[in-house]
Coordinates of C-alpha atoms in Angstrom, one line a residue:
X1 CA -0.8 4.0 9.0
X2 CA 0.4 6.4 11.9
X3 CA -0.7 9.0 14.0
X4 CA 1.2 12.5 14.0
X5 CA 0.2 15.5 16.2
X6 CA 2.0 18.3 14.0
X7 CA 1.3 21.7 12.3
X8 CA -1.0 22.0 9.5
X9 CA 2.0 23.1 7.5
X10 CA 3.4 19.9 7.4
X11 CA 0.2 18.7 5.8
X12 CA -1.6 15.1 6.4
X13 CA -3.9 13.0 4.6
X14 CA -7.2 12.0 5.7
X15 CA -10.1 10.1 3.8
X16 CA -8.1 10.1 0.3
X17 CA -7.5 13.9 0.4
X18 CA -4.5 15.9 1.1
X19 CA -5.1 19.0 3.9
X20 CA -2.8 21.6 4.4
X21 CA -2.8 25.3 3.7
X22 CA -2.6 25.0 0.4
X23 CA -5.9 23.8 -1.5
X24 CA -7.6 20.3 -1.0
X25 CA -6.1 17.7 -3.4
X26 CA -6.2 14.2 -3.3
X27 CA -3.8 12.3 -1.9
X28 CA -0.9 11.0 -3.5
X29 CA -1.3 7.2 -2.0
X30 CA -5.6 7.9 -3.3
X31 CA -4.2 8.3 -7.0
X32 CA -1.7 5.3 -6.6
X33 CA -4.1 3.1 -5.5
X34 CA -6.6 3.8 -8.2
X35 CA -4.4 3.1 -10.6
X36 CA -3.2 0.3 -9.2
X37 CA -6.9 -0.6 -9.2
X38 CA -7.0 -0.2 -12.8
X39 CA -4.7 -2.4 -13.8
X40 CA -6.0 -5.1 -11.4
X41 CA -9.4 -4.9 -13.0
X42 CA -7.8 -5.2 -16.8
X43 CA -6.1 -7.6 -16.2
X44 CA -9.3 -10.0 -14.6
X45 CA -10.5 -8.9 -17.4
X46 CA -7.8 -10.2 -19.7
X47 CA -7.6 -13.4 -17.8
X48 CA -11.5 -14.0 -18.1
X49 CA -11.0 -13.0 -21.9
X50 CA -12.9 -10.4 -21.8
X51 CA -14.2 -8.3 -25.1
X52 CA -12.1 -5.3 -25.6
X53 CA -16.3 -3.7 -25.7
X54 CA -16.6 -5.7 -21.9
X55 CA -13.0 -4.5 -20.7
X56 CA -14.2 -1.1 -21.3
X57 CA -17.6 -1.4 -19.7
X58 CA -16.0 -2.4 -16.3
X59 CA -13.1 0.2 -16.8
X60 CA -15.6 2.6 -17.5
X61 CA -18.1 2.0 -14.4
X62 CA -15.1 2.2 -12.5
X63 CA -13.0 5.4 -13.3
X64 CA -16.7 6.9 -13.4
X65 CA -17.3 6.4 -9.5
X66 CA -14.1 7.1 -8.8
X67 CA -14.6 10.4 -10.4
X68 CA -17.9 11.1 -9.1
X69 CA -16.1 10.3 -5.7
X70 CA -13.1 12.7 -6.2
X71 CA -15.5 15.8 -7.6
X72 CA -18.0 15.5 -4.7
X73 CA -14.7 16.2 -2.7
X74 CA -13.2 19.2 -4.5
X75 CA -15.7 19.9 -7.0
X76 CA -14.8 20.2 -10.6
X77 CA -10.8 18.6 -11.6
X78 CA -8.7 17.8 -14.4
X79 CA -7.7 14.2 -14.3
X80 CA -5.1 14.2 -16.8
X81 CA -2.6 14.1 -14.4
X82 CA -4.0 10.5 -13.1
X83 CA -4.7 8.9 -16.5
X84 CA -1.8 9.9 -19.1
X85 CA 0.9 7.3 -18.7
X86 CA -1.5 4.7 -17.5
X87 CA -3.5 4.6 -20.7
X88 CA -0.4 4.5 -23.0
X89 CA 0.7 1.7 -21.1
X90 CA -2.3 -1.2 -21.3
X91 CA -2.0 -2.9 -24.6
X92 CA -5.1 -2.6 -26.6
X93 CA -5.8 0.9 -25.3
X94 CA -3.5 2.9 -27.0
X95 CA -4.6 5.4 -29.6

């Protein structure tokens, strides 16, 4: 992490968000690391062989406080953005 005295046009991130004169949005390192989280969590799921109904559960719980998190921040959000790719790509979860 690093401190940078700048203008606001540059932008910065603070708390998992990203100001600048444009709208709040979350951070790009905030999305990264939750997904990153995601996987971590399947896959101590995987190695406690976990029930695909358990798996879930704890995926669940997760995404849902994360989300709770992110819209008590910027209010209502489409999350596509975050989960497309990262759903297609844990086995067992595809459609």
């Amino acid at each position: 992490m690093s401190t940078f005295i700048g203008r606001i046009e540059k932008g910065f991130d603070f708390l998992g968000y990203h100001f600048s004169r444009e709208p709040l949005k979350l951070a790009r390192n905030t999305v990264k690391k939750h997904v990153e989280h995601i996987y971590r969590l399947y896959e101590q799921q995987r190695v406690k062989k976990a029930t695909s109904e358990e798996v879930a559960f704890v995926l669940a719980n997760y995404i849902k406080r994360w989300q709770c998190w992110c819209t008590a921040g910027l209010g209502d959000i489409n999350f596509s953005f975050v989960y497309g790719e990262l759903l297609r790509n844990l086995p067992g979860l595809s459609p």
